[in-house]
Amino acid sequence: MRSIFLLLTILLIALFAINCGGGGGSSQSVVILRQDPIEVGAGQHFTDTFGDVVIDIPSGTYPNGASLTLTQYTTAPFKPGNPNFKPMHAALELSANATAQAEISVSVPSDPTGYVVGVKTEDSWQALRTLVANGQLTFNLSNQLSQAPAHRSPSGGLWQIVVGIAKDNKQDTVFALNLVDGSGSFGDGSAIIVHGLLDNYASMKTMAKNLRSRYGWRNVYSLAYPWSMPCPETAEYLGSVLDDPTLSPKSVTLVGHSRGCDVIRYTLEKLNKTMPVKEAIYFNGAHQGARAATTFDILLDIFTLWLNDKSDGSPLGVGGNDAFLEELRPDSQFRTDLNSYDFDQRGYVDYIFIAGEKDKLVTVDSALASGVDMQELTGGSVLRYTMPTLTHFNIKNSSDQIDQFFSLLGPRVDAFQIWAEPNPVAGQNDGWHFVVNIRNISSQPVAVDNLTMDQHRQDGWWYAVQWCDPTTPGGELFPDRYFRWGRTLQPGEVVQLNVWWWTNGNHDPLSSLPPLFQARTAVLTVQAEQPVGYHINQASTKVVAYYQDLFPEEPQTRRPGQMPDGQIGKMGSGK
């Protein structure tokens, strides 16, 4: 008997080697390994072994008894959609002519390899919880996961089950920045995509191409990192990339998908790497945590997503206690800290949040960060959109999804022009005094959302960023917290602001500061309110202070004279 079973097992492996992979159905004929009838008496506890499959039906599962059929296939007539799924056991089908009142236990042989078990529901695949002990992999089948078999009574149940692994695990193993679309070295006009769960840098190539062709970036780089690594470690690497001294202020766009959104936000909001970043786009980020509340339930959702979607990565080898799963919990300390305003980020970065109504891992509210006051975390505009056909993964490989995103975003237009001019001040060598000009260059009235000044040291490192409150004469021109201006400019209208910038709140002379701070760059940025159907680009200008001179305008030494009457405040330089 054992030799016959061994022969059948060898045949099984050979057939799977030919037929593994692919989604939907099989092009080969269905091969049944064995088919066994099961009769359960009223309220009876039933357990038996069929080949290497153990079926255990608790007492009371079928109060009036039931007839079941267990079918084991060598060539499965049903498979998950993921082409990287490889069956490792005969696919199973269990049908019954009555409704199960309790869960039916099924066990198959196991080895140290991590297996994924999936059951087919009416329109998708659902991963099952598993227990590995004593060489057996055990899982439970509930009536809620059964289908109504056409050949049985409507009150019956049908479970179609697969047990398998990923063909390979392509999770990135090292940190790297890889060019995936466009040409040229990383620099101004570049974008960086940070992938998420079950992905690697190469799996973002299609998304990069679709986005670049519509956004007009010079090139797109994809960040390689192990997605199961704690977020702060990956953020440190991304931050080191953004520290490139050749990058101009506000010249790079960051795009996050899934867990990649956490990496980007941590880099900007906790590590302060905001100087070169003008915009961050977040697709399907778990900003308020995943749908599930526990790490094991989150892991189950990840397995389910992997079964149904095309993904290059693999969830295998991940345990319920992994650090990245803990970070995804809605009530985790990581999530609380990430969404807390602690004056760390003062950099102006536009945030665009994209949610998918069909995302089964992250709710719409979580993806939109609906319960988070994002204006306290970024000085830029905050836009939120929901895409009705978006799942957790299909944005990566679908040009239709990218087009839908851009249709929601609307055409990108320029509405404002901003520039700064020196304003001579009598005998001052301890700060700047200049005029900020904002002009509406569009043909429609446009409201100013906010104005910021982003300061950087002589070596290009971020120093301080504060929001402008031009409506507070004699008070703090740049308050410590977000201020929405809201002033509407008519077409062609220009507004001027006289800005007096001391080196710090105590009016210490500029020359008394360390050399790194004596020559500083400030990026002045104005953001428009975003009308429905349009995305208005931010406008910015850069000025540099060298003691008493203001660049990039023509250097002008301040002349003797009185301080202009139009001064409306001062700017402190600290948090």
Coordinates of C-alpha atoms in Angstrom, one line a residue:
M1 CA 0.0 0.0 0.0
R2 CA 2.8 2.4 0.9
S3 CA 4.6 1.8 -2.4
I4 CA 1.4 2.6 -4.3
F5 CA 1.0 5.8 -2.3
L6 CA 4.7 6.7 -3.1
L7 CA 4.1 6.1 -6.8
L8 CA 1.0 8.4 -6.7
T9 CA 3.0 11.1 -4.9
I10 CA 5.7 11.0 -7.5
L11 CA 3.1 11.3 -10.2
L12 CA 1.5 14.2 -8.3
I13 CA 4.8 16.1 -8.1
A14 CA 5.5 15.5 -11.8
L15 CA 2.1 16.8 -12.9
F16 CA 2.5 19.9 -10.7
A17 CA 5.9 20.6 -12.1
I18 CA 4.4 20.8 -15.5
N19 CA 1.3 22.6 -14.5
C20 CA 2.3 25.0 -11.7
G21 CA 1.7 28.8 -12.0
G22 CA -0.9 30.7 -14.0
G23 CA -4.3 31.9 -12.9
G24 CA -7.8 31.0 -13.7
G25 CA -8.0 27.4 -14.9
S26 CA -5.8 24.7 -16.3
S27 CA -5.3 24.0 -20.0
Q28 CA -4.7 20.3 -19.1
S29 CA -7.4 17.7 -18.4
V30 CA -8.5 17.4 -14.8
V31 CA -7.0 14.4 -13.1
I32 CA -8.7 13.0 -10.0
L33 CA -6.3 11.3 -7.6
R34 CA -9.1 9.8 -5.5
Q35 CA -12.7 10.4 -4.5
D36 CA -14.2 9.3 -1.2
P37 CA -17.8 9.4 0.1
I38 CA -18.3 10.3 3.7
E39 CA -21.5 9.6 5.7
V40 CA -22.0 11.4 9.0
G41 CA -24.8 10.4 11.3
A42 CA -27.0 12.8 13.1
G43 CA -24.9 14.8 15.6
Q44 CA -22.0 12.3 15.0
H45 CA -18.3 13.1 15.6
F46 CA -16.5 11.8 12.5
T47 CA -12.8 11.5 11.8
D48 CA -11.0 9.4 9.2
T49 CA -7.9 9.5 6.9
F50 CA -8.2 9.5 3.1
G51 CA -4.8 9.0 1.6
D52 CA -2.8 11.6 3.4
V53 CA -5.7 13.9 4.2
V54 CA -7.4 13.8 7.6
I55 CA -11.0 15.0 8.0
D56 CA -12.3 15.7 11.4
I57 CA -16.0 16.7 11.8
P58 CA -17.0 17.7 15.4
S59 CA -20.1 16.3 16.9
G60 CA -23.1 18.5 16.3
T61 CA -21.7 19.9 13.0
Y62 CA -24.6 18.1 11.1
P63 CA -27.5 17.7 13.6
N64 CA -29.5 15.7 11.1
G65 CA -26.6 14.0 9.5
A66 CA -25.0 14.6 6.1
S67 CA -23.5 13.0 3.0
L68 CA -20.1 14.5 1.9
T69 CA -17.7 13.8 -0.9
L70 CA -13.9 14.4 -0.6
T71 CA -12.2 14.8 -4.0
Q72 CA -8.4 15.0 -4.3
Y73 CA -7.0 16.3 -7.6
T74 CA -3.5 16.0 -9.1
T75 CA -4.3 18.7 -11.7
A76 CA -6.4 21.3 -10.0
P77 CA -9.5 22.6 -11.9
F78 CA -9.3 25.7 -9.8
K79 CA -6.3 27.9 -8.9
P80 CA -5.7 31.3 -7.3
G81 CA -5.0 34.3 -9.5
N82 CA -1.4 34.7 -8.4
P83 CA 0.9 33.2 -11.1
N84 CA 3.6 32.6 -8.5
F85 CA 1.4 30.2 -6.5
K86 CA 2.7 26.6 -6.7
P87 CA 0.5 23.8 -5.4
M88 CA 2.3 21.4 -3.1
H89 CA -0.5 19.0 -2.3
A90 CA -3.4 17.6 -4.3
A91 CA -6.1 20.3 -4.6
L92 CA -9.0 19.3 -2.4
E93 CA -12.7 19.7 -2.9
L94 CA -15.2 18.9 -0.1
S95 CA -18.9 19.0 -0.8
A96 CA -21.9 18.4 1.6
N97 CA -25.6 18.2 1.2
A98 CA -26.3 20.1 4.5
T99 CA -25.1 23.2 6.2
A100 CA -22.3 22.8 8.6
Q101 CA -23.0 24.2 12.1
A102 CA -19.3 24.0 13.2
E103 CA -15.9 24.2 11.6
I104 CA -14.6 21.1 9.8
S105 CA -10.9 20.4 10.5
V106 CA -8.6 19.3 7.7
S107 CA -5.0 18.1 8.0
V108 CA -2.3 17.4 5.4
P109 CA 1.4 16.5 5.8
S110 CA 3.7 19.4 6.3
D111 CA 7.4 20.2 6.4
P112 CA 9.3 23.3 7.6
T113 CA 8.4 25.2 4.4
G114 CA 5.8 27.9 5.0
Y115 CA 2.6 26.9 3.2
V116 CA -0.3 29.1 2.2
V117 CA -3.8 27.6 2.3
G118 CA -6.6 29.2 0.3
V119 CA -10.2 28.4 -0.1
K120 CA -12.2 29.7 -3.1
T121 CA -15.3 31.8 -2.3
E122 CA -17.9 32.9 -4.7
D123 CA -15.6 35.6 -6.4
S124 CA -12.2 35.4 -4.8
W125 CA -9.8 33.4 -2.7
Q126 CA -9.5 33.6 1.1
A127 CA -6.4 32.6 3.0
L128 CA -7.0 30.3 6.0
R129 CA -5.3 30.2 9.4
T130 CA -3.0 27.3 9.7
L131 CA -1.4 25.3 12.6
V132 CA 1.7 23.2 12.0
A133 CA 2.4 20.5 14.6
N134 CA 3.8 17.0 14.5
G135 CA 4.4 17.1 10.8
Q136 CA 0.8 18.1 10.0
L137 CA -0.7 21.3 8.6
T138 CA -4.2 21.8 10.0
F139 CA -6.8 24.3 8.9
N140 CA -10.5 24.8 9.5
L141 CA -13.4 25.2 7.0
S142 CA -16.4 27.2 8.1
N143 CA -19.8 27.3 6.5
Q144 CA -19.2 31.1 5.8
L145 CA -16.4 30.2 3.4
S146 CA -18.4 27.5 1.5
Q147 CA -20.0 27.8 -1.9
A148 CA -23.5 26.4 -2.7
P149 CA -22.8 23.3 -4.9
A150 CA -25.0 23.1 -8.0
H151 CA -25.3 19.4 -7.7
R152 CA -26.4 19.4 -4.1
S153 CA -29.3 21.0 -2.2
P154 CA -29.1 24.8 -1.8
S155 CA -28.5 24.3 1.9
G156 CA -25.3 22.3 1.3
G157 CA -21.7 23.5 1.0
L158 CA -18.7 23.3 -1.3
W159 CA -15.1 24.0 -0.3
Q160 CA -12.4 24.2 -3.0
I161 CA -9.0 24.2 -1.3
V162 CA -5.4 24.7 -2.4
V163 CA -2.2 24.2 -0.4
G164 CA 1.0 25.6 -1.8
I165 CA 4.0 27.9 -1.7
A166 CA 5.4 30.8 -3.8
K167 CA 7.6 29.7 -6.7
D168 CA 10.3 32.0 -5.3
N169 CA 10.7 34.8 -2.8
K170 CA 11.9 38.0 -4.5
Q171 CA 11.9 40.3 -1.6
D172 CA 14.7 42.8 -1.9
T173 CA 17.6 41.9 0.3
V174 CA 19.7 45.1 0.1
F175 CA 19.1 48.8 0.1
A176 CA 19.6 50.4 -3.3
L177 CA 18.3 53.1 -5.6
N178 CA 17.5 51.6 -9.1
L179 CA 16.6 53.4 -12.3
V180 CA 13.4 51.8 -13.6
D181 CA 12.2 54.4 -16.2
G182 CA 13.6 57.4 -18.0
S183 CA 17.3 58.2 -18.3
G184 CA 20.0 60.1 -16.5
S185 CA 21.4 60.1 -13.0
F186 CA 19.3 60.8 -10.0
G187 CA 18.8 64.5 -9.5
D188 CA 16.4 67.4 -10.2
G189 CA 13.3 66.3 -12.0
S190 CA 13.5 62.8 -10.7
A191 CA 10.9 60.7 -8.8
I192 CA 11.4 57.9 -6.4
I193 CA 8.9 55.1 -6.0
V194 CA 8.9 53.2 -2.6
H195 CA 7.2 49.9 -3.0
G196 CA 5.2 48.1 -0.3
L197 CA 4.1 44.7 0.9
L198 CA 4.9 41.6 -1.2
D199 CA 6.8 43.7 -3.7
N200 CA 10.3 44.6 -4.8
Y201 CA 11.9 47.5 -6.7
A202 CA 11.5 45.7 -10.1
S203 CA 7.8 45.2 -9.6
M204 CA 7.2 49.0 -9.8
K205 CA 8.5 49.3 -13.4
T206 CA 5.1 49.4 -15.1
M207 CA 3.8 51.9 -12.5
A208 CA 6.9 54.1 -13.0
K209 CA 6.5 54.1 -16.8
N210 CA 2.7 54.9 -16.6
L211 CA 3.3 57.8 -14.1
R212 CA 6.4 59.3 -15.8
S213 CA 4.6 59.4 -19.2
R214 CA 1.9 61.5 -17.7
Y215 CA 3.8 63.5 -15.1
G216 CA 6.7 64.4 -17.3
W217 CA 9.5 63.4 -14.8
R218 CA 13.0 63.1 -16.2
N219 CA 13.4 59.7 -14.7
V220 CA 11.9 57.4 -12.0
Y221 CA 14.0 55.5 -9.5
S222 CA 12.7 52.6 -7.4
L223 CA 13.9 52.1 -3.8
A224 CA 15.0 48.5 -3.1
Y225 CA 14.5 47.4 0.5
P226 CA 13.2 44.4 2.4
W227 CA 9.6 45.2 3.0
S228 CA 9.5 43.2 6.2
M229 CA 12.1 45.4 7.8
P230 CA 11.0 48.0 10.4
C231 CA 10.1 51.3 8.8
P232 CA 12.7 53.6 10.6
E233 CA 15.6 51.6 9.1
T234 CA 14.3 52.0 5.6
A235 CA 13.5 55.6 6.2
E236 CA 17.1 56.2 7.2
Y237 CA 18.3 55.0 3.9
L238 CA 15.8 57.0 1.9
G239 CA 16.9 60.0 4.0
S240 CA 20.5 59.5 3.0
V241 CA 19.5 59.5 -0.7
L242 CA 17.6 62.8 -0.2
D243 CA 20.7 64.3 1.5
D244 CA 22.4 64.5 -1.9
P245 CA 23.9 68.0 -1.9
T246 CA 23.4 68.4 -5.7
L247 CA 19.6 68.4 -5.3
S248 CA 17.8 71.7 -5.6
P249 CA 15.1 72.6 -3.2
K250 CA 11.7 71.2 -4.1
S251 CA 12.9 69.3 -7.2
V252 CA 12.0 65.7 -6.4
T253 CA 8.7 63.8 -6.1
L254 CA 8.2 60.8 -3.9
V255 CA 5.6 58.1 -4.6
G256 CA 4.6 55.5 -2.0
H257 CA 2.6 52.4 -2.4
S258 CA 1.2 50.4 0.6
R259 CA 3.9 50.2 3.2
G260 CA 6.1 52.5 1.1
C261 CA 3.8 55.4 2.3
D262 CA 5.0 54.8 5.9
V263 CA 8.6 54.9 4.8
I264 CA 8.1 58.2 3.0
R265 CA 6.2 59.9 5.8
Y266 CA 8.7 58.8 8.4
T267 CA 11.5 60.2 6.2
L268 CA 9.8 63.6 5.8
E269 CA 8.1 64.0 9.2
K270 CA 10.5 62.3 11.6
L271 CA 13.8 62.7 9.8
N272 CA 13.2 66.1 8.4
K273 CA 14.4 65.3 4.9
T274 CA 12.1 67.8 3.2
M275 CA 14.4 70.2 1.4
P276 CA 14.5 68.5 -2.1
V277 CA 11.0 67.1 -2.0
K278 CA 8.1 69.1 -3.5
E279 CA 5.4 66.4 -3.6
A280 CA 4.6 63.1 -2.0
I281 CA 1.9 60.8 -3.6
Y282 CA 0.5 58.1 -1.3
F283 CA -1.3 55.1 -2.9
N284 CA -3.2 52.7 -0.6
G285 CA -1.2 53.7 2.5
A286 CA -2.3 52.4 5.9
H287 CA -2.1 55.9 7.6
Q288 CA -4.4 54.9 10.3
G289 CA -3.4 51.2 10.3
A290 CA -4.7 48.1 8.4
R291 CA -8.3 46.9 8.5
A292 CA -7.5 44.1 10.9
A293 CA -6.6 44.9 14.5
T294 CA -4.2 42.1 15.4
T295 CA -0.9 41.1 13.7
F296 CA -2.1 37.6 12.9
D297 CA -5.3 38.9 11.2
I298 CA -3.2 41.4 9.2
L299 CA -1.0 38.6 8.1
L300 CA -4.1 36.6 7.0
D301 CA -5.3 39.6 5.0
I302 CA -1.8 39.8 3.4
F303 CA -2.0 36.1 2.4
T304 CA -5.4 36.6 0.9
L305 CA -4.3 39.6 -1.1
W306 CA -1.3 37.6 -2.4
L307 CA -3.6 34.7 -3.5
N308 CA -5.8 37.0 -5.6
D309 CA -3.4 39.5 -7.0
K310 CA -0.3 39.3 -9.3
S311 CA 2.7 40.1 -7.1
D312 CA 6.3 39.5 -7.5
G313 CA 7.0 39.1 -3.8
S314 CA 6.0 36.4 -1.4
P315 CA 4.4 36.5 2.0
L316 CA 6.1 33.2 3.0
G317 CA 8.6 33.2 5.7
V318 CA 6.7 36.0 7.5
G319 CA 5.5 35.4 11.0
G320 CA 2.7 37.0 13.0
N321 CA 5.2 38.6 15.4
D322 CA 7.2 40.5 12.7
A323 CA 7.9 44.1 13.5
F324 CA 6.4 45.5 10.3
L325 CA 3.1 43.8 11.1
E326 CA 3.1 45.4 14.5
E327 CA 3.6 48.8 12.8
L328 CA 0.5 48.2 10.7
R329 CA -1.7 47.8 13.7
P330 CA -4.1 50.7 14.1
D331 CA -3.3 51.1 17.8
S332 CA 0.4 50.5 17.6
Q333 CA 2.9 52.9 19.1
F334 CA 4.5 53.4 15.7
R335 CA 1.2 54.5 14.2
T336 CA 0.5 56.9 17.1
D337 CA 3.9 58.5 16.9
L338 CA 3.7 58.8 13.1
N339 CA 0.5 60.7 13.3
S340 CA 1.5 63.0 16.2
Y341 CA 2.6 66.5 15.5
D342 CA 5.9 67.1 17.4
F343 CA 7.4 70.1 15.4
D344 CA 9.8 67.7 13.6
Q345 CA 8.7 68.4 10.0
R346 CA 8.7 72.0 9.0
G347 CA 9.3 71.4 5.3
Y348 CA 6.8 72.3 2.7
V349 CA 5.7 69.1 0.8
D350 CA 2.4 68.7 -1.0
Y351 CA 0.6 65.5 0.0
I352 CA -1.8 63.5 -2.3
F353 CA -3.6 60.6 -0.7
I354 CA -5.2 58.0 -2.9
A355 CA -7.6 55.4 -1.5
G356 CA -9.2 52.4 -3.2
E357 CA -12.8 51.4 -2.6
K358 CA -11.9 47.8 -3.4
D359 CA -8.9 47.6 -1.1
K360 CA -9.3 44.7 1.3
L361 CA -6.3 45.5 3.4
V362 CA -6.7 49.2 4.1
T363 CA -10.0 51.1 4.6
V364 CA -10.7 54.3 2.6
D365 CA -10.5 56.4 5.7
S366 CA -7.1 55.0 6.6
A367 CA -5.7 55.5 3.1
L368 CA -7.0 59.1 3.1
A369 CA -5.6 59.7 6.6
S370 CA -9.0 61.1 7.3
G371 CA -8.6 61.3 11.1
V372 CA -5.1 62.9 10.9
D373 CA -4.6 66.6 10.9
M374 CA -2.0 66.5 8.0
Q375 CA -1.7 70.2 7.8
E376 CA 0.2 70.0 11.1
L377 CA 2.6 67.4 9.6
T378 CA 3.3 69.2 6.3
G379 CA 3.2 72.9 5.3
G380 CA 2.0 71.9 1.8
S381 CA -1.4 71.3 0.4
V382 CA -3.3 68.1 1.3
L383 CA -5.4 66.5 -1.4
R384 CA -7.5 63.3 -0.9
Y385 CA -9.1 61.2 -3.6
T386 CA -11.0 57.9 -3.7
M387 CA -10.8 55.6 -6.7
P388 CA -13.8 53.3 -7.0
T389 CA -12.1 50.5 -9.0
L390 CA -8.8 50.5 -7.1
T391 CA -7.7 47.4 -5.2
H392 CA -4.6 47.3 -3.0
F393 CA -2.3 46.2 -5.9
N394 CA -3.8 47.0 -9.3
I395 CA -2.5 50.6 -9.5
K396 CA 0.9 49.0 -10.1
N397 CA 0.2 47.4 -13.4
S398 CA -2.8 49.1 -14.8
S399 CA -2.6 52.1 -17.1
D400 CA -6.4 52.5 -16.7
Q401 CA -5.9 53.0 -13.0
I402 CA -3.2 55.6 -13.6
D403 CA -5.5 57.4 -16.0
Q404 CA -8.3 57.3 -13.4
F405 CA -5.9 58.8 -10.9
F406 CA -5.1 61.7 -13.2
S407 CA -8.7 62.3 -14.1
L408 CA -9.4 62.8 -10.4
L409 CA -6.3 64.9 -10.0
G410 CA -7.3 67.1 -12.9
P411 CA -5.0 69.1 -15.2
R412 CA -1.9 70.6 -13.6
V413 CA -1.9 74.3 -14.0
D414 CA 0.2 77.3 -12.8
A415 CA -1.7 80.0 -11.0
F416 CA 0.9 82.0 -9.1
Q417 CA 4.3 83.6 -9.7
I418 CA 6.4 84.5 -6.6
W419 CA 9.6 86.5 -6.3
A420 CA 11.5 88.3 -3.6
E421 CA 13.3 91.7 -3.7
P422 CA 15.8 93.2 -1.2
N423 CA 14.4 96.0 0.9
P424 CA 17.2 98.3 2.3
V425 CA 17.2 98.7 6.0
A426 CA 19.2 101.2 8.0
G427 CA 22.5 99.8 9.3
Q428 CA 21.2 96.2 9.8
N429 CA 23.6 93.3 9.7
D430 CA 21.5 90.9 11.9
G431 CA 18.8 89.8 9.5
W432 CA 17.0 90.2 6.2
H433 CA 14.3 92.6 5.1
F434 CA 12.8 91.9 1.8
V435 CA 9.6 92.2 -0.2
V436 CA 7.7 89.0 -1.3
N437 CA 5.6 89.5 -4.4
I438 CA 2.8 87.1 -5.3
R439 CA 1.0 87.4 -8.7
N440 CA -2.0 85.6 -10.0
I441 CA -0.9 84.6 -13.5
S442 CA -4.1 82.6 -14.3
S443 CA -7.3 83.8 -16.0
Q444 CA -9.4 83.0 -12.9
P445 CA -9.6 84.3 -9.3
V446 CA -7.4 82.0 -7.1
A447 CA -7.2 81.8 -3.4
V448 CA -3.9 81.5 -1.5
D449 CA -3.9 78.5 0.8
N450 CA -0.7 79.1 2.6
L451 CA 2.8 80.7 2.4
T452 CA 5.9 79.1 3.9
M453 CA 9.6 79.8 4.2
D454 CA 11.9 76.8 4.2
Q455 CA 15.3 77.6 5.6
H456 CA 18.5 75.6 5.0
R457 CA 22.0 76.0 6.3
Q458 CA 25.1 76.8 4.2
D459 CA 25.7 73.1 3.5
G460 CA 22.1 72.6 2.3
W461 CA 20.7 70.8 5.4
W462 CA 17.3 71.7 6.6
Y463 CA 17.3 74.3 9.4
A464 CA 13.7 75.5 10.0
V465 CA 10.5 75.9 8.2
Q466 CA 7.6 78.0 9.4
W467 CA 4.2 79.0 8.0
C468 CA 3.4 82.6 7.2
D469 CA 0.5 84.5 8.8
P470 CA 0.5 87.8 6.9
T471 CA -2.7 88.9 8.6
T472 CA -1.1 89.5 12.0
P473 CA 0.4 93.0 12.0
G474 CA 3.0 93.4 14.7
G475 CA 2.8 89.8 15.7
E476 CA 4.6 86.6 14.7
L477 CA 4.7 86.7 10.9
F478 CA 5.6 83.0 10.9
P479 CA 3.7 81.2 13.7
D480 CA 4.6 77.8 15.0
R481 CA 1.5 76.1 13.7
Y482 CA -0.1 75.8 10.4
F483 CA -1.9 78.9 9.2
R484 CA -4.3 79.0 6.3
W485 CA -4.3 82.4 4.5
G486 CA -7.3 82.1 2.2
R487 CA -6.9 85.5 0.4
T488 CA -8.2 85.5 -3.1
L489 CA -6.2 87.2 -5.9
Q490 CA -7.9 88.4 -9.1
P491 CA -6.3 87.6 -12.5
G492 CA -3.1 89.7 -12.8
E493 CA -3.3 91.0 -9.2
V494 CA -0.1 91.3 -7.2
V495 CA 0.1 91.3 -3.4
Q496 CA 3.3 92.4 -1.7
L497 CA 4.5 91.4 1.8
N498 CA 7.3 93.1 3.7
V499 CA 9.1 90.4 5.5
W500 CA 11.6 91.1 8.3
W501 CA 13.6 88.0 9.2
W502 CA 15.8 88.2 12.3
T503 CA 18.4 85.5 12.8
N504 CA 16.4 84.3 15.8
G505 CA 13.9 85.5 18.3
N506 CA 16.5 87.3 20.4
H507 CA 17.7 89.4 17.4
D508 CA 21.2 88.0 17.8
P509 CA 23.5 89.4 15.0
L510 CA 24.0 87.1 12.0
S511 CA 27.7 87.3 12.4
S512 CA 27.5 85.7 15.9
L513 CA 26.1 82.5 14.5
P514 CA 28.3 79.5 13.5
P515 CA 29.6 79.8 9.9
L516 CA 27.2 77.2 8.7
F517 CA 24.3 79.5 9.5
Q518 CA 25.8 82.7 8.3
A519 CA 25.0 81.8 4.7
R520 CA 21.6 80.4 4.5
T521 CA 19.1 79.5 1.8
A522 CA 15.4 80.1 2.1
V523 CA 12.8 78.7 -0.2
L524 CA 9.6 80.9 -0.3
T525 CA 6.6 78.8 -1.4
V526 CA 3.0 79.8 -2.1
Q527 CA 0.3 77.2 -2.5
A528 CA -3.1 77.8 -4.0
E529 CA -6.4 76.3 -2.8
Q530 CA -7.2 73.3 -4.9
P531 CA -10.5 73.7 -6.9
V532 CA -12.4 70.6 -7.9
G533 CA -11.0 69.2 -11.1
Y534 CA -7.7 71.0 -11.1
H535 CA -4.3 70.6 -9.5
I536 CA -2.6 73.9 -9.1
N537 CA 1.2 73.7 -8.9
Q538 CA 3.0 75.4 -6.1
A539 CA 5.1 78.4 -6.9
S540 CA 8.4 79.1 -5.2
T541 CA 11.5 81.2 -5.2
K542 CA 14.9 80.8 -3.5
V543 CA 16.8 83.5 -1.7
V544 CA 20.2 83.3 -0.1
A545 CA 21.6 85.5 2.7
Y546 CA 25.2 86.4 2.9
Y547 CA 25.4 88.8 5.8
Q548 CA 23.9 91.9 4.3
D549 CA 23.3 90.7 0.8
L550 CA 20.3 88.9 -0.7
F551 CA 20.7 86.4 -3.6
P552 CA 19.8 85.3 -6.3
E553 CA 18.7 88.9 -6.8
E554 CA 21.5 91.2 -7.7
P555 CA 23.6 91.8 -4.5
Q556 CA 22.6 95.0 -2.8
T557 CA 24.2 96.3 0.4
R558 CA 21.6 97.8 2.6
R559 CA 21.6 101.6 2.5
P560 CA 21.1 103.9 5.4
G561 CA 17.5 104.8 6.0
Q562 CA 14.5 104.1 8.2
M563 CA 12.7 100.8 8.5
P564 CA 9.7 100.9 6.1
D565 CA 6.4 101.5 7.7
G566 CA 5.0 98.4 6.0
Q567 CA 6.8 96.0 8.3
I568 CA 4.2 93.6 9.6
G569 CA 6.1 91.2 11.8
K570 CA 9.2 89.2 12.3
M571 CA 10.3 85.6 11.9
G572 CA 11.9 83.5 14.6
S573 CA 14.4 80.9 13.4
G574 CA 13.7 78.0 15.8
K575 CA 10.9 75.6 16.5

